[in-house]
Tab-separated table of C-alpha atoms in Angstrom:
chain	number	residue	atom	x	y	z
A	11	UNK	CA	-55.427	93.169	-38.767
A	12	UNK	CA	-57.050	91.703	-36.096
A	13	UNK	CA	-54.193	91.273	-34.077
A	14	UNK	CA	-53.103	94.864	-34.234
A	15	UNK	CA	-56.041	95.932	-33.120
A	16	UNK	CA	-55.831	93.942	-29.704
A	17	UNK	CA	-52.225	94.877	-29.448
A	18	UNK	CA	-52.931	98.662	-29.844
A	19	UNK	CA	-55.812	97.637	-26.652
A	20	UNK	CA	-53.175	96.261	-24.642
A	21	UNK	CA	-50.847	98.963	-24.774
A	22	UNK	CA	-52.104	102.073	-22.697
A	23	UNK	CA	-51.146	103.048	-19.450
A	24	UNK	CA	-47.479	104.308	-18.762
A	25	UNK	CA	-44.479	101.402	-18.350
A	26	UNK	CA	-42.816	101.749	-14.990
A	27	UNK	CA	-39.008	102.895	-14.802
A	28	UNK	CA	-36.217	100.948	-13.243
A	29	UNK	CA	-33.061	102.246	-11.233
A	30	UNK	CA	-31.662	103.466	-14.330
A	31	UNK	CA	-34.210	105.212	-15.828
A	32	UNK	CA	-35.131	102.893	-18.962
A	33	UNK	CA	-38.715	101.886	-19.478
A	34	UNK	CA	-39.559	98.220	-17.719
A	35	UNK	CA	-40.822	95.320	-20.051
A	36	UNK	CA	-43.353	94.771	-16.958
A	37	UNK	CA	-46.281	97.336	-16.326
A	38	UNK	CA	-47.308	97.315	-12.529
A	39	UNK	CA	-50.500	95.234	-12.473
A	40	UNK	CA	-54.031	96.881	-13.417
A	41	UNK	CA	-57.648	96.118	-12.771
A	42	UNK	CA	-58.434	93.765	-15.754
A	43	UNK	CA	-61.465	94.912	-17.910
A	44	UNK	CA	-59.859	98.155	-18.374
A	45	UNK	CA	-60.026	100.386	-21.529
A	46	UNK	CA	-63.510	99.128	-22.333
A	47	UNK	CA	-64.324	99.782	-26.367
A	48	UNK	CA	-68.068	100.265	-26.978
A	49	UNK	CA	-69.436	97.711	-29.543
A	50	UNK	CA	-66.579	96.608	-30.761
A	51	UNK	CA	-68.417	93.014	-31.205
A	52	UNK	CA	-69.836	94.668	-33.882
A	53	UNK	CA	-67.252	95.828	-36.177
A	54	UNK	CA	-65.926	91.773	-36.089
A	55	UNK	CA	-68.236	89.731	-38.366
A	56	UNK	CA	-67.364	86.265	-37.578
A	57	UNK	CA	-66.161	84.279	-34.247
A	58	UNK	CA	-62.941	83.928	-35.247
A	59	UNK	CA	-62.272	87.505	-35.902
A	60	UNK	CA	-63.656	88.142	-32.564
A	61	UNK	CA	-61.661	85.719	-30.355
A	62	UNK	CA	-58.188	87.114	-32.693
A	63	UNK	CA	-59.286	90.672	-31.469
A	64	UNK	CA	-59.301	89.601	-27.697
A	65	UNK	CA	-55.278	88.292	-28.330
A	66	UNK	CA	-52.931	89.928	-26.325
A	67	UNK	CA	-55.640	92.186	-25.323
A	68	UNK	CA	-56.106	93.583	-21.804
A	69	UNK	CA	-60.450	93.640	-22.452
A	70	UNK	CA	-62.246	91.433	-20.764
A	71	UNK	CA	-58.600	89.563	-19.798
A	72	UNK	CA	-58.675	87.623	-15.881
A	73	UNK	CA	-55.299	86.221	-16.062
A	74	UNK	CA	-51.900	87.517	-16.445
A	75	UNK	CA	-48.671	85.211	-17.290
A	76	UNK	CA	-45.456	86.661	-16.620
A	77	UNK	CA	-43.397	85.370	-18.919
A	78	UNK	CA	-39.418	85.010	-19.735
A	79	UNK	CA	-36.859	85.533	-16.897
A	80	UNK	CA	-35.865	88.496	-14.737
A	81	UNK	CA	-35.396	91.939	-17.451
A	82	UNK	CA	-36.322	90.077	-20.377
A	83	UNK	CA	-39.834	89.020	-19.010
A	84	UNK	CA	-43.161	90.116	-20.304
A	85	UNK	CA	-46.388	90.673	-18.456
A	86	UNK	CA	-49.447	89.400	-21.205
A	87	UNK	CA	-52.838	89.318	-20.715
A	88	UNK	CA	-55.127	86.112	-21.434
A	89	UNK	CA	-58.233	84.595	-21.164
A	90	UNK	CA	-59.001	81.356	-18.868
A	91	UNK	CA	-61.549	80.409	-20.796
A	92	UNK	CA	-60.001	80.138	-24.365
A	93	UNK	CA	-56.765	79.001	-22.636
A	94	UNK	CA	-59.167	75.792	-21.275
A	95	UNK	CA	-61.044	75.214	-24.536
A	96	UNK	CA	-57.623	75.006	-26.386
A	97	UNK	CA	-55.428	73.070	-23.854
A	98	UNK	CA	-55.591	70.464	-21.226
A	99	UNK	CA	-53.013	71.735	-19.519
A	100	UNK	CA	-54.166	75.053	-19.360
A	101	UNK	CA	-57.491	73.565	-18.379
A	102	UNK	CA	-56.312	71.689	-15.323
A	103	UNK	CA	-54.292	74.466	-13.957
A	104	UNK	CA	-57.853	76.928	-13.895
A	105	UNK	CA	-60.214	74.399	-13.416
A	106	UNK	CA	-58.328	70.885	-12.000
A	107	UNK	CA	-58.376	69.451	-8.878
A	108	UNK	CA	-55.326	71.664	-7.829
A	109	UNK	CA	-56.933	74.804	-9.238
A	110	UNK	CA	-54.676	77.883	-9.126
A	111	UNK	CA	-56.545	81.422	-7.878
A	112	UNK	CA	-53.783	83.447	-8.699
A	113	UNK	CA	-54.191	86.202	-11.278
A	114	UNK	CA	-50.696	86.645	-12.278
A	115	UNK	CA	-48.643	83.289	-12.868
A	116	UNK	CA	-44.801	83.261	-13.421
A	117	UNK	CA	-43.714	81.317	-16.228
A	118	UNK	CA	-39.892	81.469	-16.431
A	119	UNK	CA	-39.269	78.600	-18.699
A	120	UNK	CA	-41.036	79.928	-21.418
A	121	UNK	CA	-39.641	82.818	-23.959
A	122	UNK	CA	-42.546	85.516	-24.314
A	123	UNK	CA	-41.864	84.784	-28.494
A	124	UNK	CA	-43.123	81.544	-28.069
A	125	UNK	CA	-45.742	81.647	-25.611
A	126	UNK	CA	-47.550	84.377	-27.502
A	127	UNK	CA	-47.215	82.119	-30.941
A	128	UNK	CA	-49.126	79.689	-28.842
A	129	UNK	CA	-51.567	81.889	-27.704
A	130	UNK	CA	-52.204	83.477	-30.801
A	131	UNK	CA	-52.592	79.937	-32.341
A	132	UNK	CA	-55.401	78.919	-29.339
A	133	UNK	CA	-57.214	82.143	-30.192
A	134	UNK	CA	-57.384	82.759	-34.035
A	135	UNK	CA	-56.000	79.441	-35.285
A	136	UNK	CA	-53.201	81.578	-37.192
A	137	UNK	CA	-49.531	80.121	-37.329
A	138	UNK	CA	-46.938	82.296	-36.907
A	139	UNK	CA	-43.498	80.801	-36.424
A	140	UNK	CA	-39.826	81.239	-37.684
A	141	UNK	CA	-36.514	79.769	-37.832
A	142	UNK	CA	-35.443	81.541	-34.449
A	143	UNK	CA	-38.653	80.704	-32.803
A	144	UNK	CA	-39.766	77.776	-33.992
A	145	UNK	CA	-37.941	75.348	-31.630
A	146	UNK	CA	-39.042	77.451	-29.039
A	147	UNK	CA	-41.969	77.149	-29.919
A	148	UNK	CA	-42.302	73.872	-30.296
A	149	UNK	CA	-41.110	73.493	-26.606
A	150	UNK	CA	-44.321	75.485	-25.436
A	151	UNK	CA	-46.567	73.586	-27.878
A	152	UNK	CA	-45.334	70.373	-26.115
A	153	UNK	CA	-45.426	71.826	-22.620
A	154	UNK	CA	-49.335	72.695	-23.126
A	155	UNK	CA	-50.015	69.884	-24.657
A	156	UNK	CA	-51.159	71.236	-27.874
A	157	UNK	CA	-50.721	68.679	-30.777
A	158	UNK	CA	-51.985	70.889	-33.525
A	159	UNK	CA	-49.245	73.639	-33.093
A	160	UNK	CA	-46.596	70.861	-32.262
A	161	UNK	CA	-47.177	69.422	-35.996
A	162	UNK	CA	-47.055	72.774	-37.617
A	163	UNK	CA	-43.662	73.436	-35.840
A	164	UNK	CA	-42.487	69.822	-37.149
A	165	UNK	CA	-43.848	70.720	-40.563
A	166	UNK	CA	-42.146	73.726	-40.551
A	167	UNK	CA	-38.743	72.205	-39.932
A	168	UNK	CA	-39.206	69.586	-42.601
A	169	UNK	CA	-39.313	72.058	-44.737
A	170	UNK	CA	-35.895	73.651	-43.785
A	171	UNK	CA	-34.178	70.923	-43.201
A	172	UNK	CA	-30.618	70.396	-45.267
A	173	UNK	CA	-27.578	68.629	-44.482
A	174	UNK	CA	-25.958	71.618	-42.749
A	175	UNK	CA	-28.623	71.828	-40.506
A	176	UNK	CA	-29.464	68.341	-40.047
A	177	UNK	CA	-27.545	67.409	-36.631
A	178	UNK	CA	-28.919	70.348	-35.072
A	179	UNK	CA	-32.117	69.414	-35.866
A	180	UNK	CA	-31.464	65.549	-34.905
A	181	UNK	CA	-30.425	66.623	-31.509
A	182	UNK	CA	-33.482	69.174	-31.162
A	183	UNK	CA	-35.558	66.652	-32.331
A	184	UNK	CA	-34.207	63.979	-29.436
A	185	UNK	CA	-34.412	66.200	-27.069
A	186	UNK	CA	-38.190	67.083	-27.499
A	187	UNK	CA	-39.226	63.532	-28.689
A	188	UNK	CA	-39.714	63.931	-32.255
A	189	UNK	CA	-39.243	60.428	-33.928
A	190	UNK	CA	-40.513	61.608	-37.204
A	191	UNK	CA	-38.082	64.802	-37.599
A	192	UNK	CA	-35.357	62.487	-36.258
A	193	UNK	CA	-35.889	59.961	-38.540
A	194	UNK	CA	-36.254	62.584	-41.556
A	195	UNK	CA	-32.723	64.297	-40.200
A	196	UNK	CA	-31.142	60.829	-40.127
A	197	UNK	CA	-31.954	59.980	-43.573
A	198	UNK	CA	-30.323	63.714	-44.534
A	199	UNK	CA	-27.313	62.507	-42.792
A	200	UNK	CA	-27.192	59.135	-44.625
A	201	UNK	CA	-27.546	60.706	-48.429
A	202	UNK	CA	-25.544	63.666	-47.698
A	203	UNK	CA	-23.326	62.803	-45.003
A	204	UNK	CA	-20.104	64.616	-45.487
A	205	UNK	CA	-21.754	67.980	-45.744
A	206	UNK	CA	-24.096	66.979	-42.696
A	207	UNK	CA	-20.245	66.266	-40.829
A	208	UNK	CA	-18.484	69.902	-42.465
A	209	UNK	CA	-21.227	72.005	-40.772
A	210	UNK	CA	-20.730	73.721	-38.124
A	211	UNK	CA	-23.356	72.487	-35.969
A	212	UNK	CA	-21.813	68.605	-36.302
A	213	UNK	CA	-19.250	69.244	-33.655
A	214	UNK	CA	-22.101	71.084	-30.943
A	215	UNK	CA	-23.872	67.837	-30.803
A	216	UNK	CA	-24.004	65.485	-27.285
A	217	UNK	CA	-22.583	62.369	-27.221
A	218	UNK	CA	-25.384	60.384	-27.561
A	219	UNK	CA	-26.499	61.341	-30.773
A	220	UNK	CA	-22.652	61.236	-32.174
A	221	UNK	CA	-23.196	57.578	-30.891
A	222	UNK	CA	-26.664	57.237	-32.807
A	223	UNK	CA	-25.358	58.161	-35.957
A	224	UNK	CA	-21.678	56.343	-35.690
A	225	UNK	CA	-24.373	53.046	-35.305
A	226	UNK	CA	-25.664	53.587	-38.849
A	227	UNK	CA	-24.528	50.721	-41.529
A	228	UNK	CA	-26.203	53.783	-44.054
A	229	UNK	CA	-24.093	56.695	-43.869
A	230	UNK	CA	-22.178	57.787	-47.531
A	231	UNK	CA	-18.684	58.577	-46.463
A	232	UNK	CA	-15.240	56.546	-45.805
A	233	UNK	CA	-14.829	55.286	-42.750
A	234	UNK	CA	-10.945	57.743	-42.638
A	235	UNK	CA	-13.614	61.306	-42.942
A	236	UNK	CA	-15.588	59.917	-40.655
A	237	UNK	CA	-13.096	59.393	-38.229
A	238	UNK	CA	-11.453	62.956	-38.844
A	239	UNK	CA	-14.895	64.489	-38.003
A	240	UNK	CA	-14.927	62.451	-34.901
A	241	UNK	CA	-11.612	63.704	-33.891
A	242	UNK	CA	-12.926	67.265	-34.699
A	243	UNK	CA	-16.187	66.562	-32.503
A	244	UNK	CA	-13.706	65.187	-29.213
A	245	UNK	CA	-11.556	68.405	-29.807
A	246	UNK	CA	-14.769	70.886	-28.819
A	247	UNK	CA	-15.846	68.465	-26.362
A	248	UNK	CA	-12.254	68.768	-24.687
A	249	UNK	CA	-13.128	72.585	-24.785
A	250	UNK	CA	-16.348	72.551	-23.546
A	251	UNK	CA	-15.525	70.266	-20.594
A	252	UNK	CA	-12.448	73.298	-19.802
A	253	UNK	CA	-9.866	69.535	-20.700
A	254	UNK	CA	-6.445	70.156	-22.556
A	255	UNK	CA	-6.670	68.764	-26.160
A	256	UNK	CA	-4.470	65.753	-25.598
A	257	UNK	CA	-4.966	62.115	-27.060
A	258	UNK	CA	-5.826	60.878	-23.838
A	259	UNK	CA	-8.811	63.384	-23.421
A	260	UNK	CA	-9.628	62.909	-26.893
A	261	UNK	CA	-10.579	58.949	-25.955
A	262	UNK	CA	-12.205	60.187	-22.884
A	263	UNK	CA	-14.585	62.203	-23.491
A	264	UNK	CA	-15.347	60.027	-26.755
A	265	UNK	CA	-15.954	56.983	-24.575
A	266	UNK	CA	-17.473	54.191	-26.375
A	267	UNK	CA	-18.126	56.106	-29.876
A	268	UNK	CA	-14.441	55.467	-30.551
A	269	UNK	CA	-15.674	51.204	-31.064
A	270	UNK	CA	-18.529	52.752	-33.046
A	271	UNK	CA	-15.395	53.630	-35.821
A	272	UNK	CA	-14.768	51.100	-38.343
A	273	UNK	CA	-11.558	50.614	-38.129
A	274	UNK	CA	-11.228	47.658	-40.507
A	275	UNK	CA	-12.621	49.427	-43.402
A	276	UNK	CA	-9.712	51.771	-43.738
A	277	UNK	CA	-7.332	51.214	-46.337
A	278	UNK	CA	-3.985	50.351	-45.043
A	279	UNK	CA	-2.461	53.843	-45.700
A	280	UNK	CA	-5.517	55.433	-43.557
A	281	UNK	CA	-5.126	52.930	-40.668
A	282	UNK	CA	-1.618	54.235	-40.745
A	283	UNK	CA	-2.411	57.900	-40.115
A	284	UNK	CA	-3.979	57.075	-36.822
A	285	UNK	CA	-2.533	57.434	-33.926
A	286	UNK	CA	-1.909	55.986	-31.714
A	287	UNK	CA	-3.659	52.520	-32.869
A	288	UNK	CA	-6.590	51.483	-31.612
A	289	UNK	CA	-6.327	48.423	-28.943
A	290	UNK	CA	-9.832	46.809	-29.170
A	291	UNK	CA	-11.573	44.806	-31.535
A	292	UNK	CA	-14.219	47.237	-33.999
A	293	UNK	CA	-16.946	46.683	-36.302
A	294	UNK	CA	-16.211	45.614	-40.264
A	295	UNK	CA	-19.766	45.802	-41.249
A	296	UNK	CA	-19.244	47.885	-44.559
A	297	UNK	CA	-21.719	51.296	-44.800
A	298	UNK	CA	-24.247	51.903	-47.135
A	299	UNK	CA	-21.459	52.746	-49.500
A	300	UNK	CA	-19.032	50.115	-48.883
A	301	UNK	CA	-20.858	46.807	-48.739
A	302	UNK	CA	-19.226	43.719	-49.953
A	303	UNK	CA	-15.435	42.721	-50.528
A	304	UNK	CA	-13.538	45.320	-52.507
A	305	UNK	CA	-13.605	44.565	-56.278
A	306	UNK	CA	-12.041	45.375	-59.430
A	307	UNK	CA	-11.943	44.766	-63.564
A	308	UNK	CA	-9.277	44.423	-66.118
A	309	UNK	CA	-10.421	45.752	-69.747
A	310	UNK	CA	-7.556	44.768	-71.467
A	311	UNK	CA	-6.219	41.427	-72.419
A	312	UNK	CA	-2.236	42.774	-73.457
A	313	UNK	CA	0.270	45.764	-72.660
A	314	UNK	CA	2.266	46.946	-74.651
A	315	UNK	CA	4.644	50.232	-74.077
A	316	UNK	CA	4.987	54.182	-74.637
A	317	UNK	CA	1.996	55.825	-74.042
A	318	UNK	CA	2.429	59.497	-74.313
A	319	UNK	CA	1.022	62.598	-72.009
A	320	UNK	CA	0.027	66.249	-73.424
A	321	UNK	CA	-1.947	67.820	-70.590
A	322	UNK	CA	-5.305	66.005	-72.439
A	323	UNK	CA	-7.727	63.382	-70.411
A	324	UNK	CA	-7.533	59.696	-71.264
A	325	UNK	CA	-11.244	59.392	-71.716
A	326	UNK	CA	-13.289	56.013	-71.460
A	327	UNK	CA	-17.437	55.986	-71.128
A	328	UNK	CA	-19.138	52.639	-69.378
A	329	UNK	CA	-22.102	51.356	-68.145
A	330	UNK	CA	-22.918	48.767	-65.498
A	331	UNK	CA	-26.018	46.967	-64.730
A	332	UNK	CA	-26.240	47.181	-61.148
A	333	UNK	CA	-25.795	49.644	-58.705
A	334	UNK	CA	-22.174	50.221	-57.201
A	335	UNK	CA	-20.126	52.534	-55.290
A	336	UNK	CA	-16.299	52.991	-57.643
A	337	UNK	CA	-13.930	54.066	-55.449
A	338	UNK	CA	-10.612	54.371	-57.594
A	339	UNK	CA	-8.968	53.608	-60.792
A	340	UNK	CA	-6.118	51.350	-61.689
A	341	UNK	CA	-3.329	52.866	-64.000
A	342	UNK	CA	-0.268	52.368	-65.549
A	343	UNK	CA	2.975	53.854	-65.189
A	344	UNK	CA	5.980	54.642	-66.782
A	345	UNK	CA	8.108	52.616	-68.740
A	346	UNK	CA	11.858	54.706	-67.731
A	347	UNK	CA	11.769	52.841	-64.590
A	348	UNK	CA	10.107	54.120	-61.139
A	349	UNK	CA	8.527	57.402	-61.130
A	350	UNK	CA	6.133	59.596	-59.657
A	351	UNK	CA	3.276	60.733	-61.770
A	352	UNK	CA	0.638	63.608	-60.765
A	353	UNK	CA	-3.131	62.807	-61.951
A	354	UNK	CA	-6.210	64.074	-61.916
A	355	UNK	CA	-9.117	61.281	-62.171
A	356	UNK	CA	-12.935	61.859	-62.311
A	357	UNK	CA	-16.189	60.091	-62.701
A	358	UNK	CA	-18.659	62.239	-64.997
A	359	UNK	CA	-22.492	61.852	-65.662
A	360	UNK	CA	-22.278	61.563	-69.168
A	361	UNK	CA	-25.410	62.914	-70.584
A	362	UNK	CA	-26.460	65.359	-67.645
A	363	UNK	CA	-22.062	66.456	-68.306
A	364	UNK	CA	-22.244	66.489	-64.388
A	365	UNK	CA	-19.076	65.416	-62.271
A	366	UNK	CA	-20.065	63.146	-59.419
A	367	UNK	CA	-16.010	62.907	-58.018
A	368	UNK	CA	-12.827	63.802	-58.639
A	369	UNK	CA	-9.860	63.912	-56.918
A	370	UNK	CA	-5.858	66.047	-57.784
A	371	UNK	CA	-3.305	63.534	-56.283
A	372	UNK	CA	-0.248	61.373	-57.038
A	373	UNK	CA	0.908	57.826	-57.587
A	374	UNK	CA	4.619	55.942	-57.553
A	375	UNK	CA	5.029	53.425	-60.161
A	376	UNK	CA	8.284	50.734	-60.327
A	377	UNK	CA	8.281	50.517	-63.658
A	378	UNK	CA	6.807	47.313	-64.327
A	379	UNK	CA	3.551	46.700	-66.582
A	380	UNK	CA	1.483	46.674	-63.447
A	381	UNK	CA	-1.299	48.738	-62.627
A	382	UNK	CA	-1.114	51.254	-59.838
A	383	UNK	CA	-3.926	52.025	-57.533
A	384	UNK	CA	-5.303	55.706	-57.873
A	385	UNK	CA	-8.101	56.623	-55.354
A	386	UNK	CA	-11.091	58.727	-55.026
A	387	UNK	CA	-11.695	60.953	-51.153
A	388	UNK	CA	-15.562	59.321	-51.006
A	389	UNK	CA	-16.810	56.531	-52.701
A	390	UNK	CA	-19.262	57.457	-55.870
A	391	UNK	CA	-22.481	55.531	-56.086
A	392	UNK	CA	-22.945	54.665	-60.038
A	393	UNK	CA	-26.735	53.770	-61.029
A	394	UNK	CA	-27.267	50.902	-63.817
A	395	UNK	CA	-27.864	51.693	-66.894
A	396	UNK	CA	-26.532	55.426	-66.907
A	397	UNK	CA	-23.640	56.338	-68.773
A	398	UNK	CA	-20.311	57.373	-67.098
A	399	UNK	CA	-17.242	58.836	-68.507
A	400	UNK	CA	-14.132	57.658	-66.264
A	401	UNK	CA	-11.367	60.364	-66.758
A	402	UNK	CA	-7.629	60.330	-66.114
A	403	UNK	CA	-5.596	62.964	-66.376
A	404	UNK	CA	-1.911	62.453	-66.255
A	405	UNK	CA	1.393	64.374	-65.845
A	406	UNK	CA	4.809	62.250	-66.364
A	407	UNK	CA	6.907	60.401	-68.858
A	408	UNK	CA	5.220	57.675	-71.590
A	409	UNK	CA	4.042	54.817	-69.859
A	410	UNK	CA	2.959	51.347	-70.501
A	411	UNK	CA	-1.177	50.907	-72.158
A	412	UNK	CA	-3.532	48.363	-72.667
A	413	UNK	CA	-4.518	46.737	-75.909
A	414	UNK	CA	-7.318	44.207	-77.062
A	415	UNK	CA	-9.434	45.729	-75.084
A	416	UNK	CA	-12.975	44.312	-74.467
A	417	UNK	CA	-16.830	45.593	-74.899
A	418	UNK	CA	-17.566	43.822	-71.729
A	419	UNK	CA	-16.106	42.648	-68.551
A	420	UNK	CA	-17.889	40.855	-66.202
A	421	UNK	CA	-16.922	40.283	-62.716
A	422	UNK	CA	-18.681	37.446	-60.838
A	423	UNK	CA	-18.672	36.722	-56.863
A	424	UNK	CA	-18.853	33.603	-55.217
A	425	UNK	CA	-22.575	33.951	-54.677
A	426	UNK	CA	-23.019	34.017	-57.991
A	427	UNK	CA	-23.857	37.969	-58.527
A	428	UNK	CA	-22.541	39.047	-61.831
A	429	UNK	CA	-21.768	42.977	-62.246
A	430	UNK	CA	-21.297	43.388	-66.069
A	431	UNK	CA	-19.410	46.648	-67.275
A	432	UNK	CA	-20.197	47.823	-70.831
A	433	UNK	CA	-17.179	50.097	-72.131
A	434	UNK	CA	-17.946	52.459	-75.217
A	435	UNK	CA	-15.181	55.112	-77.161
A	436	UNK	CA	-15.323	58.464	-75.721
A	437	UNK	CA	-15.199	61.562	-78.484
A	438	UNK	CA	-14.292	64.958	-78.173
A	439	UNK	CA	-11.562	65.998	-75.936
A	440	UNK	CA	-9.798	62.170	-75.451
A	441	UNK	CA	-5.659	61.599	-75.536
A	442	UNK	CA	-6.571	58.314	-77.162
A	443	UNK	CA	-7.678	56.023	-74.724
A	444	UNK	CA	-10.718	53.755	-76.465
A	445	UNK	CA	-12.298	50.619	-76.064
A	446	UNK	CA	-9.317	48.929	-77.611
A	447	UNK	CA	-6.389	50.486	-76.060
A	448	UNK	CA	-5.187	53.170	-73.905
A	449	UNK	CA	-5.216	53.986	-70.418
A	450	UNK	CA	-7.834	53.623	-67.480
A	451	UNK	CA	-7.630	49.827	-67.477
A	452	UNK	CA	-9.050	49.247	-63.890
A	453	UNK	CA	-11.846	50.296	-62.462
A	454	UNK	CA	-11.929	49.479	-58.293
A	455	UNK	CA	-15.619	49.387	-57.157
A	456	UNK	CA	-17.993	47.930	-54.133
A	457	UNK	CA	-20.731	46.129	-54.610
């Protein structure tokens, strides 16, 4: 390769030794021009392969850049005039007004990775970039104002980006002014947000873009995990600013991204769990997720009592005709009075067999024919026209059940939207439950 070649060039003459004996990443500087190969124009058979062989290549070189700080730092050779032809910067600082005459210039911003990715890409056109360079990279592509490179670095972290990477990303892409990759990390966050908040690199972000996201009306999570990773986020802050994790320190380094939390769209046992209460007013504007006034259906007409439990799912399939988010079941209890039952509920795709949520948890009943509210962690976005099968799997004594049960409820707001729900028998594996009677008689959704 072509770049080999001009490598092997660069490399003769001893290094020089420090204090302690070890070979220095600097050479002491050399007439350039040195090492001259005879005819080598020759052996190259296109422009192209002729400018690659002159990379990192001490023929014909009149510039050095010293590059990278104090032991790390590199001494490579270059060319003025490709440097020019490929960059405006480069241009101005050989050829400008304010001309520089030196033949060795210190560049200890740059890491010697990057800057010879960028040369490499002014003098054979050849990309050459990874995930622990490419950011650099990107930095020097900026800095020499050379587009072409830039958009290959942006392309390249398209490419990678996933939901545990995204808010690294997002604040890289701030930082260096990359509205496209922000935008594309952004939309990560909004479709995959509680993953995006469970990486590691959620809690490393700055405050700034914590407040950018908390903004977002589109992120997919409840508004009680959003909050915890918020409280997570203040808790490395506190440690990174050398504060004791107290409350106190919590709210200051959060600053105003604690109004950015929506406290009103907690239920009333996740308001409860936070302490100590907030004193200002918030935003209610639901997310993506949550829009609209909490709703819910009734498939049943009667109840009637003793419903029995063998370790088997109640089983009921649906669809609806719009697009919702269900966010919890109603169920019955028992019928010996108040109780505690343990459950298991779950929303499956019915023909792809896939389960979108589920949740192991508990509910008290009194021991009335009511229904009692059983709740999902994140809200599950259902798509019209696909079947579901909404699952409930119960441990306790008999309890009260639905019968003359309907084909289709419809629940209409007072804007006059209708969402219709279309209820069908579920076989197989089923304690019972049907479109006539059985358990799972309310489904809690947003619209």
């Amino acid at each position: 390769m072509a770049a080999a070649e001009g490598g092997a060039a660069a490399s003769a003459g001893p290094p020089c030794e420090d204090e302690e004996g070890k070979a220095s990443a600097l050479e002491p500087p050399a007439p350039f021009h040195r090492q001259p190969v005879y005819n080598w124009q020759a052996t190259k058979s296109s422009l192209q392969e002729r400018f690659a062989f002159l990379f990192n290549n001490e023929l014909l070189s009149d510039v050095r850049f010293v590059v990278g700080k104090e032991r790390t730092a590199q001494r490579i050779p270059a060319h003025r005039f490709v440097l020019a032809a490929g960059s405006a910067v480069f241009d101005a600082m050989f050829n400008g007004g304010m001309a520089t005459t030196s033949a060795e210039i210190e560049l200890p911003d740059v890491e010697p990775a990057a800057f010879l990715a960028l040369l490499r890409f002014l003098y054979s056109d050849e990309v050459q970039i990874g995930p622990e360079t490419v950011m650099t990279t990107l930095y020097t592509a900026k800095k020499y104002a050379v587009p072409a490179l830039e958009a290959h670095c942006v392309e390249f972290l398209t490419k990678h980006l996933r939901a545990d990477n995204a808010f690294m990303l997002l604040t890289q892409a701030r930082l260096f002014d990359e509205p496209q990759l922000a935008t594309l990390c952004l939309d990560t966050i909004d479709k995959s947000t509680l993953d995006a908040i469970s990486a590691e690199g959620f809690t490393d972000i700055d405050i700034d873009t914590l407040c950018a996201v908390l903004e977002r009306d589109t992120l997919s999570i409840r508004e009680s995990r959003l909050f915890g990773a918020v409280v997570r986020w203040a808790e490395a802050e506190c440690q990174r600013q050398q504060l004791v994790v107290t409350v106190d320190n919590k709210q200051k380094v959060l600053g105003k991204a604690v109004n950015l939390i929506r406290f009103p769209l907690m239920s009333i046992e996740e308001f409860a769990a936070v302490n100590p209460k907030p004193r200002v007013e918030y935003i209610d504007r639901p997310r993506c997720c949550l829009r609209g006034k909490e709703c819910s259906i009734n498939r049943f007409q009667q109840v009637e009592s003793r419903w029995g439990y063998s370790g088997t799912s109640d089983r009921i399939r649906f669809t609806v005709n719009k697009r919702i988010s269900i966010v919890g079941f109603g169920l019955y209890g028992s019928i010996h009075g108040p109780t505690d039952y343990q459950v298991n509920i779950q929303i499956i795709e019915y023909e792809k067999n896939q389960t979108l949520g589920q949740n192991d948890t508990g509910f008290s009943c009194d021991g009335t024919a009511s229904t009692f509210r059983v709740m999902f962690k994140e809200a599950i976005e259902i798509l019209p026209n696909i079947c579901y099968t909404a699952c409930a799997t119960l441990k306790g004594p008999d309890s009260h059940y639905g019968t003359k049960g309907l084909k289709k409820v419809q629940h209409e707001t007072p804007t006059a939207c209708k969402t219709c729900f279309f209820f069908f028998s579920s076989p197989g594996n089923n304690n019972g439950t049907s479109v006539e009677d059985g358990q799972i008689p309310e489904i809690i959704f947003y619209t």
